[in-house]
Amino acid sequence: MKLARNILLVDDEAPWLRTLAITLNRLVPEATIDTCIDSRQVINRLEVGDYALVLLDLTMPFHSGEELLESIRNTSPYTRVIIVTGVNQVDTAVRCIKHGAYDYFIKTDKVDDLARTVRQALEVVGLERNYLRIKQSFLSKTLNQPEAFDNFLTCEPALLDQFRYFEAVAPSPEPILIQGESGTGKDEFAKSAHLLCCPQAPFININLAGISASAFELQLFGKINTLEDGQLCAQAGALHQVQSGLLYLNEIGDLPIEAQAKLVDVIEHKQYYPIGSDKAYPVMCKIITSTQHDLLALSKAGKFRNDLLYRLRSHTIKLPPLRQRKLDLFMLINHFITLAAEEMDLPRPEQPNTLASQIAEYEFPGNLHELRGMVFDAVSRSDGIKLNISPFMEANNLTKVAADNTAQLTFPKELPTLAQMSDALINEAMSRTANSQTVAAKMLGISQSALSRRLKHEK
C-alpha cells in the first residue's frame, strides 16, 4: 500500500473549488491536489487513484456529502475525509464526526487552520499506512523488491529483519535515520532506499563531516543574487537539484548545531528559502540521514538539537557490526576475494574452509572496510591457489595475545617435560595460524628462523 499524499477536493461550486486548490497548493506544497465537481464521480476516482485525503462539501446535486462520507469510509478505510461546507449547523457537524469525518470546517473559517488540519490528516494517514505496511511485511517474512538489496550479502536473521522494515518504511514521507558503526553499510542502505522509493529520480549524497554552517546552507538551499542590471543570477542547491528524488545527508551527527535549525525548518514546513531570496520553494524529496554517533548522547551534551533528533528518528534502522554477523563471514570473504582478483588482475585463490571459524572471535573494529582490506592484502600475497591467511592471523592474534597473557595455564597431574611443552606450543601455534611460520613465530615470541630450526629438529 502506497503512502499517498494525494488530496481530492469535491465541491459543485467551480470558483470555490479552484480557489481552494490554489490555496492548498501554496500552503501544503508537498501534497498533490486533484479536484472533482461531480459527486457521481467521486467513488470511481477513489478506485482509480490512491487518495490519502478527501475534502468534501455537504450540499451537492446527485449525492450529498453525508452519503459520500459513508461510502468513502466503507470502501476506502485508509482515506480520511474532512468536511468543508457552508452548512454551519452543530448537529450536522456532530453527525459527520460520528460517521467518521476527520474534521469539519465552515467555508468562512481561516484557511490557515484548514491547511494545518490537512497536513495533520496526511501525517495520520501516513502513520496508519506505515503500520499496515510494516505489519504485512513482517508477517509475510518476504521482500517485495529483493533486488533493491542486491548490494548486501547476508543470511543473518537480524539484518534480514532490517531489510523488511526498511522496505516497509522507505516510501514514508518522514525521514529515515540509519545508525551504525563506520563500515557497516550505511551508504548502501541509502542506495537501497533510492531503489525502493524513487529509482527514476535523482539521488544526491552530501557528506556533512567537517562541513561549516554556511557551506551547508549554500549547498542545501543554493543562492540567488540580483545583478546591477536587475537580472537574477542563481546557484542551484541540492534541494532544487534533487526535486522528488532522495537526499542523503551522510554523518548527520557532525552537522554544526547552528545549521541544525535550518534542517528542522525544512522537515517541519516542507519548504526552503534560497540564500538571498524571500520566496519559499517546496521540498518534494525523500530525506535519509545516517550517523555513527549516539545522537541521544550528543543531544544530552548540548551538541545536537532535541527537536531535530525527534524528527529524524521517526523511522530508525540499526545496522549490526561485522562482529555480530558471523554467519556472513565465509561468503563476504569470497566476495572480496573475487573483487580483489579482478581489480589486481591476479588468479583467484581459494578460501580455506576453516578461515571463517578461525577469525570468528575477532572484533573487526573497522567492520567491512577492515575485512575488505585484509582480503585484498591476502590475495596480493597468495600464490593463486590457496589464499594467504597471514593478514587475518596477524590481526586476530594481536587481540588474542593480550587475553591469553592474562589466562592461567592448566597442567595435568603428571607434568610434561620442557621438550614436550615446547613441541606442544609449536604445534598449537602452527595449528592456529594455518601453518604460517611467520605468524606462529610472532605468537611464540621467537624469530621465524628459530621456529624453522625447531620444526626441522622435530622431523
XYZ file of C-alpha atoms in Angstrom, residues 59-454:
396
model
C -24.744 20.123 -0.254
C -24.252 18.891 -3.828
C -26.513 17.568 -6.614
C -26.933 13.787 -7.088
C -25.113 12.665 -3.911
C -24.930 14.558 -0.649
C -21.712 14.881 1.263
C -23.018 12.677 4.078
C -23.820 9.874 1.627
C -20.343 10.095 0.132
C -18.748 10.187 3.589
C -20.335 6.846 4.463
C -19.353 5.298 1.116
C -15.760 6.517 1.355
C -15.296 5.199 4.889
C -16.703 1.800 3.833
C -14.800 1.384 0.570
C -11.562 3.259 1.369
C -10.860 2.820 5.101
C -7.333 4.297 4.780
C -8.593 7.531 3.215
C -9.536 10.345 5.607
C -12.366 12.808 4.964
C -12.559 16.458 6.009
C -15.903 18.224 5.587
C -15.592 21.757 4.137
C -19.069 23.231 3.765
C -21.237 26.309 4.077
C -23.627 24.449 6.391
C -22.983 25.892 9.835
C -25.041 23.534 11.998
C -23.735 21.907 15.164
C -25.877 18.775 14.873
C -24.706 18.222 11.278
C -21.065 18.606 12.326
C -21.518 16.171 15.225
C -23.238 13.634 12.966
C -20.438 13.810 10.383
C -17.733 13.331 13.020
C -19.621 10.312 14.430
C -19.769 8.809 10.937
C -16.018 9.011 10.500
C -15.129 12.536 9.305
C -11.653 13.595 10.432
C -12.754 17.226 10.943
C -15.455 19.736 9.995
C -14.818 23.240 8.603
C -17.079 26.110 7.573
C -16.045 27.806 4.323
C -15.709 31.091 6.130
C -13.140 29.661 8.597
C -9.497 30.670 8.427
C -7.800 28.858 5.556
C -4.543 28.583 7.560
C -6.367 26.443 10.144
C -7.710 24.238 7.364
C -4.216 23.838 5.873
C -2.820 22.892 9.274
C -5.537 20.242 9.719
C -4.891 18.925 6.196
C -1.217 18.427 6.981
C -2.051 16.688 10.283
C -4.514 14.388 8.499
C -1.858 13.473 5.928
C 0.515 12.554 8.753
C -2.159 10.382 10.386
C -2.823 8.555 7.121
C 0.903 8.093 6.626
C 1.287 6.543 10.098
C -1.706 4.243 9.566
C -0.432 3.007 6.219
C 3.091 2.679 7.554
C 1.878 0.463 10.365
C -0.105 -1.726 7.973
C 2.836 -1.990 5.571
C 5.260 -2.984 8.350
C 2.789 -5.483 9.784
C 2.181 -7.150 6.421
C 5.894 -7.243 5.641
C 6.859 -8.919 8.922
C 4.001 -11.413 8.738
C 4.958 -12.460 5.211
C 8.693 -12.732 6.070
C 9.446 -11.923 2.422
C 10.668 -8.916 0.465
C 8.580 -7.428 -2.317
C 11.665 -5.949 -4.000
C 14.623 -8.141 -3.018
C 16.641 -6.725 -5.930
C 16.925 -3.434 -4.011
C 19.227 -5.242 -1.553
C 21.449 -6.959 -4.114
C 24.387 -4.894 -2.820
C 24.232 -6.800 0.505
C 25.491 -10.306 1.241
C 23.870 -11.719 4.359
C 21.981 -14.610 5.860
C 21.819 -13.101 9.364
C 18.168 -13.031 10.581
C 18.642 -9.686 12.387
C 19.832 -7.958 9.219
C 17.103 -9.573 7.099
C 14.559 -8.154 9.565
C 16.068 -4.707 8.961
C 15.590 -5.242 5.204
C 11.879 -5.954 5.673
C 11.392 -2.978 7.975
C 13.351 -0.724 5.621
C 11.287 -1.805 2.620
C 8.108 -1.074 4.574
C 9.065 2.465 5.626
C 11.065 3.565 2.547
C 8.044 5.199 0.826
C 7.071 7.087 4.004
C 7.233 10.895 3.733
C 9.028 11.001 7.094
C 12.854 10.994 7.325
C 14.744 7.755 7.928
C 17.766 7.589 10.238
C 20.393 4.887 9.605
C 22.618 4.160 12.617
C 25.743 2.024 12.558
C 29.483 1.966 13.089
C 31.804 3.023 10.290
C 31.904 0.316 7.633
C 28.541 -1.334 8.383
C 26.902 -0.361 5.078
C 25.001 2.859 5.782
C 25.681 4.309 2.320
C 24.483 1.098 0.671
C 21.233 1.240 2.661
C 20.634 4.769 1.383
C 21.102 3.495 -2.185
C 18.580 0.735 -1.454
C 16.078 3.348 -0.278
C 16.539 5.189 -3.564
C 15.756 1.997 -5.499
C 12.717 1.334 -3.321
C 11.014 4.725 -3.379
C 12.201 6.789 -6.377
C 14.593 4.888 -8.689
C 13.961 7.207 -11.659
C 14.517 10.422 -9.673
C 17.887 11.933 -8.656
C 19.981 10.682 -5.727
C 22.180 13.291 -4.010
C 24.684 12.402 -1.283
C 26.016 15.195 0.964
C 28.799 14.284 3.406
C 28.440 16.511 6.481
C 31.742 15.542 8.142
C 33.698 18.752 8.691
C 31.165 20.981 6.901
C 30.574 24.528 8.171
C 27.129 26.004 8.770
C 27.482 28.493 5.902
C 28.728 25.825 3.487
C 25.839 23.550 4.451
C 23.263 26.290 3.868
C 24.739 27.161 0.467
C 24.997 23.525 -0.623
C 21.464 22.693 0.533
C 19.500 25.831 -0.386
C 21.528 27.428 -3.164
C 21.807 31.178 -3.690
C 20.093 33.908 -5.727
C 21.881 37.184 -6.475
C 20.442 40.297 -8.107
C 22.943 41.856 -10.515
C 23.334 45.614 -11.068
C 21.241 45.461 -14.239
C 18.400 43.808 -12.336
C 18.920 40.321 -13.710
C 18.994 37.319 -11.397
C 21.993 35.025 -11.024
C 21.138 31.719 -9.365
C 23.222 28.883 -7.911
C 21.046 25.795 -7.528
C 21.194 23.967 -4.202
C 20.726 20.270 -3.518
C 17.027 20.689 -2.662
C 16.419 22.178 -6.098
C 18.535 19.594 -7.903
C 17.049 16.557 -6.185
C 13.415 17.539 -6.893
C 11.284 14.483 -5.920
C 14.315 12.210 -5.544
C 16.308 11.193 -2.482
C 18.568 13.479 -0.446
C 21.087 11.557 1.653
C 22.722 13.500 4.497
C 25.711 11.398 5.497
C 27.028 11.713 9.100
C 24.276 13.984 10.408
C 25.882 13.932 13.879
C 28.688 16.145 12.526
C 26.335 18.919 11.353
C 27.112 22.174 13.240
C 24.396 22.932 15.767
C 23.790 26.404 14.287
C 22.893 24.732 10.963
C 20.573 22.189 12.559
C 17.759 24.732 12.996
C 17.678 25.205 9.208
C 17.175 21.464 8.701
C 14.431 21.365 11.339
C 12.583 24.068 9.399
C 12.926 22.142 6.130
C 11.499 18.943 7.647
C 8.743 20.728 9.580
C 7.422 23.086 6.909
C 8.393 21.184 3.733
C 9.799 24.345 2.182
C 13.051 26.309 1.966
C 14.387 29.742 1.017
C 17.490 30.076 -1.191
C 20.079 32.474 0.210
C 19.172 35.994 -0.911
C 15.529 35.131 -1.700
C 12.306 35.744 0.199
C 10.356 33.259 -1.936
C 9.630 29.821 -0.462
C 10.154 26.720 -2.595
C 8.535 23.347 -1.796
C 10.569 20.399 -0.550
C 9.454 17.334 -2.505
C 12.329 14.932 -1.817
C 12.768 11.970 0.495
C 15.342 12.648 3.258
C 17.645 9.895 4.566
C 20.258 10.597 7.252
C 22.997 8.422 8.716
C 25.356 8.557 11.681
C 27.960 6.504 13.504
C 27.437 8.615 16.650
C 24.957 8.252 19.505
C 22.676 11.202 18.743
C 20.924 10.925 22.107
C 24.263 11.310 23.897
C 25.140 14.264 21.664
C 21.748 15.796 22.472
C 22.319 15.442 26.222
C 25.730 17.067 25.782
C 24.115 20.042 24.024
C 25.714 19.229 20.650
C 22.560 18.094 18.852
C 19.130 19.700 18.885
C 16.346 17.720 20.552
C 13.746 18.855 18.014
C 15.900 17.631 15.124
C 16.600 14.315 16.849
C 12.884 13.621 17.365
C 12.088 14.411 13.723
C 14.926 12.332 12.306
C 14.206 9.144 14.187
C 10.612 8.666 13.017
C 11.996 5.549 11.331
C 15.336 4.185 12.575
C 17.484 1.468 11.016
C 20.222 -0.017 13.216
C 22.901 -1.876 11.286
C 24.780 -4.615 13.161
C 28.594 -4.505 13.206
C 30.538 -7.251 11.436
C 31.377 -8.965 14.748
C 27.646 -9.752 15.044
C 27.450 -11.214 11.526
C 29.466 -14.411 11.988
C 27.212 -16.362 9.613
C 28.206 -13.980 6.810
C 31.997 -14.159 7.149
C 32.629 -17.011 4.677
C 30.629 -15.523 1.790
C 31.868 -11.986 2.464
C 35.481 -13.179 2.261
C 34.693 -14.995 -1.008
C 33.059 -11.855 -2.383
C 36.092 -9.699 -1.579
C 38.456 -12.373 -2.974
C 36.663 -12.125 -6.328
C 36.809 -8.310 -6.265
C 40.486 -8.272 -5.340
C 41.472 -10.792 -8.017
C 39.585 -8.825 -10.675
C 40.954 -5.421 -9.645
C 44.571 -6.630 -9.358
C 44.319 -8.959 -12.384
C 45.513 -11.954 -10.360
C 44.402 -15.618 -10.285
C 41.572 -16.126 -7.825
C 42.827 -18.102 -4.784
C 40.546 -20.417 -2.824
C 39.489 -19.570 0.728
C 40.456 -22.242 3.310
C 37.318 -23.853 4.734
C 38.448 -23.173 8.309
C 39.305 -19.487 7.882
C 35.891 -18.065 8.848
C 35.781 -20.104 12.053
C 39.371 -19.164 12.916
C 38.596 -15.428 12.853
C 35.026 -15.643 14.186
C 36.016 -14.177 17.561
C 37.902 -11.239 16.082
C 36.154 -7.915 16.819
C 36.676 -6.261 13.389
C 36.707 -2.656 14.688
C 36.822 -1.439 11.071
C 33.925 -3.696 10.030
C 33.549 -4.305 6.278
C 36.264 -1.783 5.410
C 38.752 -3.727 7.531
C 37.690 -7.120 6.182
C 37.987 -5.861 2.605
C 41.488 -4.554 3.287
C 42.528 -7.869 4.838
C 41.255 -9.845 1.853
C 42.940 -7.571 -0.686
C 46.226 -7.903 1.242
C 45.785 -11.680 1.434
C 45.087 -12.008 -2.310
C 48.145 -9.913 -3.172
C 50.309 -12.284 -1.062
C 48.756 -15.510 -2.350
C 50.165 -17.994 -4.850
C 46.946 -18.081 -6.921
C 45.895 -21.445 -5.487
C 45.261 -21.011 -1.766
C 44.505 -17.729 -0.020
C 47.371 -16.485 2.134
C 45.773 -16.101 5.551
C 48.625 -14.238 7.226
C 46.799 -10.834 7.266
C 43.867 -12.425 9.119
C 46.041 -14.275 11.594
C 48.224 -11.243 12.292
C 45.195 -9.121 13.207
C 43.446 -11.929 15.059
C 46.446 -12.970 17.131
C 47.279 -9.431 18.206
C 43.958 -9.347 20.033
C 44.360 -12.865 21.391
C 47.826 -12.297 22.850
C 46.595 -9.752 25.384
C 43.801 -12.050 26.508
C 45.987 -15.134 26.553
C 48.635 -13.370 28.662
C 46.168 -12.980 31.498
C 44.892 -16.560 31.279
C 46.228 -19.229 33.620
C 47.532 -22.490 32.186
C 46.027 -25.737 33.476
C 48.509 -28.620 33.790
C 47.798 -32.347 34.014
C 48.536 -34.228 37.242
C 51.824 -35.514 35.764
C 53.790 -32.536 34.472
C 55.146 -32.749 30.893
C 58.830 -32.231 30.184
C 60.107 -28.926 28.783
C 60.705 -30.605 25.439
C 57.141 -31.898 25.363
C 55.776 -28.456 26.277
C 57.906 -26.845 23.588
C 56.630 -29.270 20.958
C 53.022 -28.784 22.108
C 53.312 -24.973 21.955
C 54.807 -25.106 18.474
C 52.118 -27.491 17.216
C 49.361 -25.332 18.711
C 50.796 -22.128 17.197
C 51.141 -23.743 13.776
C 47.562 -25.050 14.007
C 46.126 -21.658 14.984
C 47.945 -19.900 12.138
C 47.195 -22.492 9.431
C 50.915 -23.406 9.288
C 52.118 -19.839 8.755
C 55.625 -19.830 10.261
C 55.858 -16.022 10.254
C 52.674 -15.523 12.278
C 53.334 -18.531 14.532
C 56.795 -17.207 15.366
C 55.341 -13.853 16.389
C 52.819 -15.635 18.577
C 55.577 -17.650 20.298
C 57.887 -14.652 20.683
C 60.746 -16.107 18.661
C 62.226 -15.413 15.248
C 60.950 -17.189 12.138
C 64.360 -18.784 11.573
C 64.398 -20.134 15.144
C 60.960 -21.663 14.644
C 62.046 -23.162 11.335
C 65.030 -24.844 13.021
C 62.811 -26.290 15.763
